[in-house]
XYZ file of C-alpha atoms in Angstrom:
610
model
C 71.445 2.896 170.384
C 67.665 2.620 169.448
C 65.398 0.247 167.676
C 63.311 1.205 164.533
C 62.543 -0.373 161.063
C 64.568 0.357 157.508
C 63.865 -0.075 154.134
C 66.145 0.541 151.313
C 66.389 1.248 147.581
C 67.938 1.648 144.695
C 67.684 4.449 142.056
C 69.383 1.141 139.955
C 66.131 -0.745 140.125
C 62.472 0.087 139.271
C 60.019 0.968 142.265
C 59.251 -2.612 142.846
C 63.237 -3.440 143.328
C 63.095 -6.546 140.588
C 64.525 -5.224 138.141
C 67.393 -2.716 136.934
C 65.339 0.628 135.929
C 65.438 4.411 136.185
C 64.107 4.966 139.779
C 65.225 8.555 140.230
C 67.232 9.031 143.745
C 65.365 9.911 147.171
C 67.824 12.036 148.431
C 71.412 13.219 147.252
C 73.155 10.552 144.982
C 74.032 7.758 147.075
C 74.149 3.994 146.587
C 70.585 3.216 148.311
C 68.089 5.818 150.118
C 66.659 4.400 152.873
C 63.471 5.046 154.807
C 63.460 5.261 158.456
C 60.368 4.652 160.507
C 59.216 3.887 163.977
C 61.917 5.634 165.376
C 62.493 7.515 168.458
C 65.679 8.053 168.544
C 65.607 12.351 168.421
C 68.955 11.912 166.541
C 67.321 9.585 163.911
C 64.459 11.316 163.265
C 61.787 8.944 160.210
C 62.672 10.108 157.092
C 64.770 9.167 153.915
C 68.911 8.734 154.162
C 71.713 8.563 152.059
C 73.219 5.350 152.425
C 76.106 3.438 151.154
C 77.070 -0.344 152.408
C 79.782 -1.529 154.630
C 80.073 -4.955 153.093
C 79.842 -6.016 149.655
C 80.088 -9.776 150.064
C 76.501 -9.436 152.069
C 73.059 -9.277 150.779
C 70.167 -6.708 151.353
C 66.493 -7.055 150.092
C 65.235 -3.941 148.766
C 61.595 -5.543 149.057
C 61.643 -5.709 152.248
C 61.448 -4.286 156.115
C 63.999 -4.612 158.538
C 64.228 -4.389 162.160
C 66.925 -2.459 163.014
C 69.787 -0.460 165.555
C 72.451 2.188 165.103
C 76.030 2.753 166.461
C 77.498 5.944 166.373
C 79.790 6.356 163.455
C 82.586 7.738 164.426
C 84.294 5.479 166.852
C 85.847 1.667 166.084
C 83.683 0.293 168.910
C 80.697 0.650 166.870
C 82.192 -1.407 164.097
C 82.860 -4.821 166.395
C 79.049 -5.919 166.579
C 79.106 -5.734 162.640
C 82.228 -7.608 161.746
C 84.933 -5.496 161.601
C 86.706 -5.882 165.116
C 89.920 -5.108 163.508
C 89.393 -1.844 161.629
C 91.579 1.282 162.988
C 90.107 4.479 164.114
C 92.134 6.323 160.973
C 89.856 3.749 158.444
C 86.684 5.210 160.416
C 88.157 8.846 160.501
C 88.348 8.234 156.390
C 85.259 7.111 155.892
C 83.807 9.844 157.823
C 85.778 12.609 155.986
C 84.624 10.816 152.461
C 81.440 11.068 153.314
C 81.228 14.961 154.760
C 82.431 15.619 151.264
C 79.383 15.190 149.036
C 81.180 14.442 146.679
C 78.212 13.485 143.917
C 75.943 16.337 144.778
C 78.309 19.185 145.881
C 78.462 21.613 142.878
C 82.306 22.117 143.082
C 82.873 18.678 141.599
C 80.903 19.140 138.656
C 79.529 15.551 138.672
C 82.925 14.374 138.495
C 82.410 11.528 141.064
C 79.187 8.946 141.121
C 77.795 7.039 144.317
C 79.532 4.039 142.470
C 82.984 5.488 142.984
C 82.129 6.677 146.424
C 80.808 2.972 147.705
C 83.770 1.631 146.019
C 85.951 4.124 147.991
C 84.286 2.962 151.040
C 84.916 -0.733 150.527
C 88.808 -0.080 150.133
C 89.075 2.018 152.653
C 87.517 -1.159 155.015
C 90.326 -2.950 153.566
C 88.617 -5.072 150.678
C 90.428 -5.600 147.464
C 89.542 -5.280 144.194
C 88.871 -9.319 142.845
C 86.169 -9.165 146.384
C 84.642 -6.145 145.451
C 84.091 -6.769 141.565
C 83.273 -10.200 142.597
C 80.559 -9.712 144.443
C 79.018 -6.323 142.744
C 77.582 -5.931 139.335
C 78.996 -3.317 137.511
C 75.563 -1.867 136.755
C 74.843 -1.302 140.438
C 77.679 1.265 140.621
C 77.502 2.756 136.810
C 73.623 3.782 137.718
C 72.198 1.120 135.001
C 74.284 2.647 132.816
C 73.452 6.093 133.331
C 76.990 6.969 134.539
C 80.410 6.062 133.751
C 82.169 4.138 137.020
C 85.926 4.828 136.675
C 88.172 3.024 139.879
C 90.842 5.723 139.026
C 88.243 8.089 140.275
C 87.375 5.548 143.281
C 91.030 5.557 144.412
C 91.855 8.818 143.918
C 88.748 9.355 146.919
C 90.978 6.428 149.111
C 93.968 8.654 148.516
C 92.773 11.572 149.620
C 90.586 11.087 152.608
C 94.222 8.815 153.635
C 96.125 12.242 153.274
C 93.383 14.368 154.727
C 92.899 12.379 158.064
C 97.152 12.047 158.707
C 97.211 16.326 157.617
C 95.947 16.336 161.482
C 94.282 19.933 160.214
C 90.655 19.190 161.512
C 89.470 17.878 158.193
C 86.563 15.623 160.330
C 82.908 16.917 160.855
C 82.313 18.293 164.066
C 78.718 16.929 165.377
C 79.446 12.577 166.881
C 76.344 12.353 164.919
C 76.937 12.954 161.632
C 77.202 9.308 160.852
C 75.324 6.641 162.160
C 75.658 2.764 161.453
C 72.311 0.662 160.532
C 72.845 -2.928 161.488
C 69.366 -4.580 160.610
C 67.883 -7.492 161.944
C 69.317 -11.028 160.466
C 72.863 -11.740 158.701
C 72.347 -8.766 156.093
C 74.160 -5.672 154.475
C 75.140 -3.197 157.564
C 74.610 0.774 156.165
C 76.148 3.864 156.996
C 74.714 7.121 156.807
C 74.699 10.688 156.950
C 72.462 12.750 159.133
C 73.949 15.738 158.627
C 75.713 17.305 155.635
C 75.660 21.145 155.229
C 79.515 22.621 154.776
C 80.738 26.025 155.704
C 84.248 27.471 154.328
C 87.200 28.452 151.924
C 90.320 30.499 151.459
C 92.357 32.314 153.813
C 95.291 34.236 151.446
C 97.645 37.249 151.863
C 96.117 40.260 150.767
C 99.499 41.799 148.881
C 97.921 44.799 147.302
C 95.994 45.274 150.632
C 92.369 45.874 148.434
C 90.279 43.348 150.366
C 90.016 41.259 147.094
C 91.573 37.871 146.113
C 93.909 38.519 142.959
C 95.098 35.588 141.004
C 98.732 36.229 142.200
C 97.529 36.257 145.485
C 98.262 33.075 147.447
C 96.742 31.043 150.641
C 98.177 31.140 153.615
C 98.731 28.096 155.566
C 98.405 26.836 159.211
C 96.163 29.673 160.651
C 93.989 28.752 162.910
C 90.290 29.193 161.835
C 87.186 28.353 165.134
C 83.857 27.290 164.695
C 81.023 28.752 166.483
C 77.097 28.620 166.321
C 75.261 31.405 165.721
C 74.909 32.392 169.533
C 78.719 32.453 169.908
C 79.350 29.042 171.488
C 82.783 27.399 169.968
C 82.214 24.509 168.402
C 85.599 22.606 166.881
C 88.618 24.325 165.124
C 90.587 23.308 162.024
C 93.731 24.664 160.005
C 94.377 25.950 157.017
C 96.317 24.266 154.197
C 95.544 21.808 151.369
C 91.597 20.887 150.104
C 92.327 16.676 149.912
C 89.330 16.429 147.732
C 91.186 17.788 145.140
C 93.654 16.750 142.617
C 95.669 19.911 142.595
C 97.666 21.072 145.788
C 95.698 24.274 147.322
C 97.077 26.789 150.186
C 95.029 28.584 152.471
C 92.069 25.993 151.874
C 89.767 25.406 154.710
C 86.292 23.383 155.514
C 83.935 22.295 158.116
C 81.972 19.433 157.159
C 78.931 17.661 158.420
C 76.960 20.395 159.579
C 73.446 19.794 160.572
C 71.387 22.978 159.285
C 71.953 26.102 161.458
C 73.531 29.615 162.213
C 77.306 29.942 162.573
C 80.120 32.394 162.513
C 83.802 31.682 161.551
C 86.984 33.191 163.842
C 90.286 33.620 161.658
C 93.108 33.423 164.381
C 96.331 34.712 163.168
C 98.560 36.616 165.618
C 101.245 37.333 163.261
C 99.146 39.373 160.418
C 96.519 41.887 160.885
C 93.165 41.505 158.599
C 92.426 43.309 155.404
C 89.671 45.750 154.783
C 86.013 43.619 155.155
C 83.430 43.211 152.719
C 85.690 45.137 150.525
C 83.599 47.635 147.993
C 86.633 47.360 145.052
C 84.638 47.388 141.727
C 85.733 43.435 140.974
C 84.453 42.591 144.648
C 81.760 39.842 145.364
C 80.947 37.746 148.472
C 83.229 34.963 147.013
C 86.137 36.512 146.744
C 86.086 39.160 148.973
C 87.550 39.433 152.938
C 84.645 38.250 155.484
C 86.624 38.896 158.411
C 86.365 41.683 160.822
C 89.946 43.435 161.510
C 89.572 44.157 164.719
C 88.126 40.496 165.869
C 88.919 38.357 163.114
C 84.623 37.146 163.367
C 82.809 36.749 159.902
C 79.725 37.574 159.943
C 76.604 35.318 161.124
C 75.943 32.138 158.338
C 72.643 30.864 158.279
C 73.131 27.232 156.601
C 69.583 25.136 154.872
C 70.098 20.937 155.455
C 73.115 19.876 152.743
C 73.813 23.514 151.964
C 77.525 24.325 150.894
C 78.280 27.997 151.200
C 82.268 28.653 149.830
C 82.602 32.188 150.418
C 83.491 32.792 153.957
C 87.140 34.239 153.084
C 89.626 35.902 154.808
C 92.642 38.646 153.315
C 95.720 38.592 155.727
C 98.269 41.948 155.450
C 101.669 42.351 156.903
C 100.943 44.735 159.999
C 102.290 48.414 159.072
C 104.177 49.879 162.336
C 101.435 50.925 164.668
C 101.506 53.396 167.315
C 101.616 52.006 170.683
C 100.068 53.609 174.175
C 100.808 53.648 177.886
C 97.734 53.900 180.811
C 97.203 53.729 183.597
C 95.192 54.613 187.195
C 95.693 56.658 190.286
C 93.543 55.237 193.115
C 93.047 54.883 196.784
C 94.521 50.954 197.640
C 92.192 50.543 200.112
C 93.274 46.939 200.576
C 96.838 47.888 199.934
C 97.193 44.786 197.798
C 98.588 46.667 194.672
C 95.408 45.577 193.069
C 92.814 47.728 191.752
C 89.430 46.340 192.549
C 86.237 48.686 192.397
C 88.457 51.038 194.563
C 87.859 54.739 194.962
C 89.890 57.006 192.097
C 91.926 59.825 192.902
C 91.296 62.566 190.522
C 93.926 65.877 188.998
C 96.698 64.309 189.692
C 99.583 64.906 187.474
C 101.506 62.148 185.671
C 105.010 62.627 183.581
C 106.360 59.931 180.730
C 109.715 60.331 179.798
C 111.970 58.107 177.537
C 113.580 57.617 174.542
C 111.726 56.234 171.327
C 112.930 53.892 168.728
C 114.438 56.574 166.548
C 116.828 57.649 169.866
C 114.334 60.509 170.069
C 114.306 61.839 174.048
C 109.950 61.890 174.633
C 108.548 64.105 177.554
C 105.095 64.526 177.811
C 102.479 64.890 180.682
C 98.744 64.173 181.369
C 96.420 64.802 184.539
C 94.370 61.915 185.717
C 90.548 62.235 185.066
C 87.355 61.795 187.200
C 88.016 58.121 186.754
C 91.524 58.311 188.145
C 92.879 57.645 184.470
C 95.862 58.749 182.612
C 97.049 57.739 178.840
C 99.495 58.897 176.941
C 98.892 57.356 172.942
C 100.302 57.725 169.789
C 104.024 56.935 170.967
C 106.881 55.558 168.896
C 108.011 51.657 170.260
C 110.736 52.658 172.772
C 111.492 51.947 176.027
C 109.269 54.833 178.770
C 109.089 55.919 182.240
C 106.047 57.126 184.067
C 106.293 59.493 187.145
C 103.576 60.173 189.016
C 103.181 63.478 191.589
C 101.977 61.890 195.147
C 98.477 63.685 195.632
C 97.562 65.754 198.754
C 96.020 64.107 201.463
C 97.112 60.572 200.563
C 100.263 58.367 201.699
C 102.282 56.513 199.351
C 101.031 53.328 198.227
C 101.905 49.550 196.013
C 102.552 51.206 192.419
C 102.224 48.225 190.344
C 103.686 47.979 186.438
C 101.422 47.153 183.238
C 101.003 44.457 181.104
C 104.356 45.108 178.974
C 106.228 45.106 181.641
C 108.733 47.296 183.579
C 110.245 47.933 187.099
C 107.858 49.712 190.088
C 109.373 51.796 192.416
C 108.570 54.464 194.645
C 105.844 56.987 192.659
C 107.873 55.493 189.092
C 107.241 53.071 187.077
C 110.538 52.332 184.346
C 111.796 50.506 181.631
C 108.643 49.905 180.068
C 109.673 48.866 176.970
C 106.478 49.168 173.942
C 106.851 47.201 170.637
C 104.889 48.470 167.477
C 100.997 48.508 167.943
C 101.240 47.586 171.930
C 98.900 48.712 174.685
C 100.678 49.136 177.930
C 97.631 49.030 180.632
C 97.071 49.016 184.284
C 100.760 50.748 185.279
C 99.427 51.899 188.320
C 99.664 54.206 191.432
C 97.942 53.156 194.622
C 97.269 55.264 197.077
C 96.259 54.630 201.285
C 95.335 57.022 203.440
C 96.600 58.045 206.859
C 95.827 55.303 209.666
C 95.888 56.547 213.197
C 96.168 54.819 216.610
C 94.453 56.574 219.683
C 92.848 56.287 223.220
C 93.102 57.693 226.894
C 94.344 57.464 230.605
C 91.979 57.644 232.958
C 90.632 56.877 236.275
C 88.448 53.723 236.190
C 86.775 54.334 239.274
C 84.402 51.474 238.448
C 88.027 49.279 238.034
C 85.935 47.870 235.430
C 88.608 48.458 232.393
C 85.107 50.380 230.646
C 85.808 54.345 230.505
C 82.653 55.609 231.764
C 80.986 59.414 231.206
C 82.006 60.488 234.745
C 85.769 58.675 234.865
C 88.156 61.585 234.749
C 91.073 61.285 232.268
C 94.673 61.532 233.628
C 96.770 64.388 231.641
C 100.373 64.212 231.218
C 100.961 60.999 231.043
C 104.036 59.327 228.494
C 102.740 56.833 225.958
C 104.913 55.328 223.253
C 104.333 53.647 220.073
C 106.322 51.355 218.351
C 106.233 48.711 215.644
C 106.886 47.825 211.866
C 104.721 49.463 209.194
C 103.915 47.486 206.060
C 107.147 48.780 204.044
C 109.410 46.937 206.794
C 110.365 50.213 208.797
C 110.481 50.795 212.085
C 108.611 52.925 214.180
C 109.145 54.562 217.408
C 107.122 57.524 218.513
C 106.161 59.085 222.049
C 103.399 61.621 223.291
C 101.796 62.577 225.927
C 98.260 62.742 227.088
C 96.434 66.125 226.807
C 94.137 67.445 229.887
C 91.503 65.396 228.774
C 93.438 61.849 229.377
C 93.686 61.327 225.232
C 96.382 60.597 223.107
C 96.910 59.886 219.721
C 99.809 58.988 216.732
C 98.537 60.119 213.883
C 99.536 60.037 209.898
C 100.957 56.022 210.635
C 100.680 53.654 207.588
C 99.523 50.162 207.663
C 101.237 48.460 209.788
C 101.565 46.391 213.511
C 101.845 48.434 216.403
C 102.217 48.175 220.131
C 101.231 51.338 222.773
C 103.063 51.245 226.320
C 102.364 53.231 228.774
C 104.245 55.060 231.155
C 102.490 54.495 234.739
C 101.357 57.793 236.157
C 102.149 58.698 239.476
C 99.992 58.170 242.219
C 97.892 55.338 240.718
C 97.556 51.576 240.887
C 97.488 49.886 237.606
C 94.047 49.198 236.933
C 92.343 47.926 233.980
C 93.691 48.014 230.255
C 91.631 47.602 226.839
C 92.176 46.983 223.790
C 90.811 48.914 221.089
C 88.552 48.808 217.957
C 90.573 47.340 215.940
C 91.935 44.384 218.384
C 95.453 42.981 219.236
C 96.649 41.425 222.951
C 96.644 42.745 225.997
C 99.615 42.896 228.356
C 100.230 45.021 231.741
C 100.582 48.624 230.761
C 101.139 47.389 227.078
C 98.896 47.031 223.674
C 100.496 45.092 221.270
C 99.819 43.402 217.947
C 97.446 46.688 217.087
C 97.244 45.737 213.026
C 95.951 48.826 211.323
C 94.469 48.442 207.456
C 95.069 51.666 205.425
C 92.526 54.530 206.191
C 91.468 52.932 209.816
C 91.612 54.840 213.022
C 91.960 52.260 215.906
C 90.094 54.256 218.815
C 89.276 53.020 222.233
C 93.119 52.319 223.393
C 93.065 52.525 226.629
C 94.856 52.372 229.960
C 92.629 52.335 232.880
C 93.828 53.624 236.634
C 93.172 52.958 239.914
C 93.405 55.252 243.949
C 94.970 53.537 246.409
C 92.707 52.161 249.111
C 93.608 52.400 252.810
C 92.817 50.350 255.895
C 93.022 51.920 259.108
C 91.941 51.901 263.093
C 92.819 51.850 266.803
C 93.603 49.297 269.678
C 92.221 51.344 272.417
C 91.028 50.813 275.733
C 87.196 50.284 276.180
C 86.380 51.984 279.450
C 82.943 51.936 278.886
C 83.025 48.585 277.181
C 80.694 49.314 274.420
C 82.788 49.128 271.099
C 83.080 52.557 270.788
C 85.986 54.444 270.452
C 85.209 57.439 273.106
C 87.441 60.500 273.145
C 88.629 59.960 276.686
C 89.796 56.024 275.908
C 93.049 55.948 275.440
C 94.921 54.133 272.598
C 97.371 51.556 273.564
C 100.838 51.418 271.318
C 103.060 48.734 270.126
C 99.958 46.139 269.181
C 100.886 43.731 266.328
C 97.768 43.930 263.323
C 98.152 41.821 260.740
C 96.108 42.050 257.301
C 95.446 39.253 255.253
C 93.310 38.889 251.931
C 92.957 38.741 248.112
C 93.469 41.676 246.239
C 91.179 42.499 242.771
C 93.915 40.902 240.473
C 93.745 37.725 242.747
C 96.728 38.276 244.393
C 97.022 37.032 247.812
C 98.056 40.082 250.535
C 99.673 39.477 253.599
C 100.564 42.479 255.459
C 102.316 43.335 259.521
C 101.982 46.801 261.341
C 101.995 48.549 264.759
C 99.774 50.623 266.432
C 101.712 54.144 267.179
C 102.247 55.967 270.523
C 97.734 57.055 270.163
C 97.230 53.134 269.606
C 96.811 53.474 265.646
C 97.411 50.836 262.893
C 96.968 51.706 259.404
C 97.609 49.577 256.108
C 97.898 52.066 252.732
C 98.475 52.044 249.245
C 95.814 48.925 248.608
């Protein structure tokens, strides 16, 4: 809501407004013009307006200037502050839709309406009756001085149909909040309404029966399809539906409009699933722009409409056909899954690889056919009959099988086949695709950690021979159990595995401690001689398994006789048997040791396999 000033006049009165005259009209026929100044609303921009008045029991001077603010008119709140508290939104959805139909200066109504009829129209519609309205308005006011003839037959034939328009529910109302605005001046005076904008964009959608592209008399309209607005950069803008023009007298099918539009660029969008489009811009000898086919076939998109302020442009058409049977297609991809999701991302295709349909078409005619995937891993096979197919694909070399994954129509995966793919007339079966993963492996070594650090170092000799076994569940639910052995290097490896969760035991060589373990590049937990929870993604080698080993340590030495009483052991002293030597201690895995011997017959006492 802003603040500016208004004047208004008459095209009933002379210049000065004292008198009834022949002042010719501002604007488009309307019941006053008024002048809008000091205004900075961007919405109400100074300038001249249609207007026509909302009460006709109240006064306006045309002599002089009013202070004034405006209420958006499309909405019963705006209404309250002028009087009309009770009025329902489907009186302010008529009034709107009378006045998006210009009906005294658009061209299709030949004049047939004056501003008189169209205030009068107004005034009913806001729920006064006749004795009120003819009460308080001279007839001159809404004849034009004379100039026209004011017929109420015409006045409620306007109530009538903007009644039947608004409760069609088609999108009959103007699209912009602002196409109306309410002027409430200053002072117990006559509130206005007026357009801002009033250009209209539309027509006919009918069945094309002769399929030329060309409206024929015998030719009808087609009701309820769908028909979207957009501005001329491609942004939707309302939608409305085909069926009856309410301006009218006569019943009309395949009639559509949008109203109010403020001066612009804008392309139409016929939506109707259940026909296909005729030919465009048809070039039939009897074609024009008016009653020719605007929409694309493929899209359904007219072309781009460039619309001047209060322009009315009635040849934006559209021809409907039956469909004729169309042939139908089935594609598809071959690709490495490297998420083995069954989804194809920007994954790596797998070229040359051969794909077979088979099936039976709609005729009961058996179909065989084959095609070879191409750099981009893609396969089609077109022009088929509607039936119901089967695609078999040949695993490629060098890959495991992966998620196949069945196309937009529909259809059962399973392993390298994709069936029952049923096609209808003029459908596109897509994305019925093969994934494929590649090999995963699981690997590492036995060694000797001399460091008993659990880190394989350059110099720490690997331990051949020993047993290691894998087991687990890939990712189709199997189970896996396989055993190998470590080569003279320490390593082994399972090779060829698909994703899945593993675990690697190991058998514990022979003559070692256990030492160290570690898991490897690719993670899991870590248990005594055993890797488990090893999760391997398609295409990963988990490296760096490994199972570290540990020499025994000894402790040894003598209870001897010190002759010489120095500490050392001298080849003559002689050992002295039976001692008791105990060990105590904490071993490197924080066990605590406690350990008894005896010295033997030479005095000796020795504690192995630490």
């Amino acid at each position: 809501m802003s603040t500016f000033t208004i004047r208004v006049s008459s095209s009933v009165t002379n210049s000065a407004g004292t008198a009834f005259g022949q002042q010719p009209d501002l604007g488009a026929p309307s019941y006053f013009d008024m002048v809008v100044s000091n205004s900075t609303d961007p919405n109400l921009p100074n300038g001249v307006y249609d207007a026509y008045c909302l009460n006709p029991t109240t006064a306006i001077s045309l002599t002089q200037n009013y202070t004034a603010e405006n209420y958006a008119g499309n909405t019963t709140d705006s209404y309250v502050p002028i009087g009309f508290s009770s009025l329902s939104q489907a009186q302010v959805d008529q009034i709107n839709w009378v006045l998006a139909q210009n009906f005294t200066s658009d061209a299709k109504y030949d004049r047939q309406y004056i501003d008189g009829e169209v205030q009068v129209a107004i005034w009913k519609i806001l729920g006064f009756s006749d004795s009120v309205i003819f009460g308080s308005t001279n007839i001159r006011q809404l004849n034009e001085n004379n100039r026209e003839t004011f017929d109420l037959a015409d006045a409620n034939r306007i109530v009538t149909s903007a009644q039947n328009a608004v409760a069609s529910g088609n999108g009959v109302l103007p699209t912009d909040a602002f196409f109306t605005t309410i002027i409430d001046p200053a002072g117990n005076v006559q509130p206005l309404i007026i357009q801002l904008q009033n250009a209209k964009l539309g027509n006919f959608v009918w069945e094309d029966i002769d399929r030329d592209g060309v409206q024929d008399a015998s030719e009808s309209g087609v009701d309820r399809v769908v028909v979207e607005l957009y501005d001329g950069s491609g942004n939707f803008i309302t939608s409305t539906i085909t069926g009856d023009d309410y301006s009218t007298a006569a019943v009309e099918k395949g009639y559509y409009q949008f109203a109010g539009l403020k001066a612009g660029s804008y392309q139409v969008k016929f939506v109707a699933p259940t026909y296909d489009f005729t030919v465009q811009d048809s070039s039939a000898a009897d074609a024009t722009d008016a009653n020719d086919s605007d929409a694309n076939a493929l899209t359904g998109l007219s072309q781009v409409v460039t619309l001047a302020a209060g322009e009315s442009n009635q040849t934006i058409d559209a021809g409907l056909v039956t469909p004729l049977p169309r042939p139908a297609s089935i594609s598809g991809y071959v690709y490495e899954d490297a998420g083995n999701d069954g989804v194809r991302n920007s994954e790596a295709p797998i070229a040359g690889v051969e794909v077979k349909l088979t099936g039976t078409d709609d005729l009961g005619n058996p179909v065989t056919a084959t095609a070879t995937t191409d750099a981009n891993g893609f396969y089609q096979f077109t022009n088929l009959r509607p039936g119901t197919y089967n695609v078999a694909e040949t695993q490629p070399a060098g890959y495991l099988d992966g998620k196949d994954t069945i196309g937009t129509t529909g259809g059962t995966a399973g392993n390298d086949l994709l069936s029952g793919i049923t096609l209808v007339a003029g459908a596109n079966s897509v994305e019925n695709n093969f994934g494929e993963i590649k090999a995963s492996s699981l690997s590492g070594f036995v060694y000797e950690d001399t460091g008993n650090d659990g880190v394989k170092g350059a110099g720490e000799t690997g331990i051949p021979g020993v047993t290691v076994k894998l087991t687990g569940t890939d990712d189709l639910g199997n189970p896996v159990s396989l055993t190998t052995t470590t080569d003279a290097t320490g390593k082994y490896s399972f090779d060829t595995l698909r994703p899945g969760t593993y675990t690697v035991t190991e058998t514990q060589p022979a003559g070692y401690l256990d030492g160290k373990d570690t898991l490897g590049s690719t993670g899991g937990t870590l248990g005594n001689d055993v890797l488990s929870a090893i999760t391997l993604p398609a295409g990963v080698d988990s490296i760096n398994n490994n199972f570290g080993e540990i020499k025994a340590s000894s402790l040894s030495g003598f209870v001897y006789e010190d002759t010489g009483n120095d500490g050392v052991k001298g080849a003559g002293e002689t050992g002295i048997p039976g001692v008791t030597v105990k060990l105590t201690g904490t071993d490197d895995l924080g066990n605590p040791v406690s350990l008894t011997t005896t010295t033997d017959a030479t005095g000796k006492y020795s504690f192995d396999t630490l």
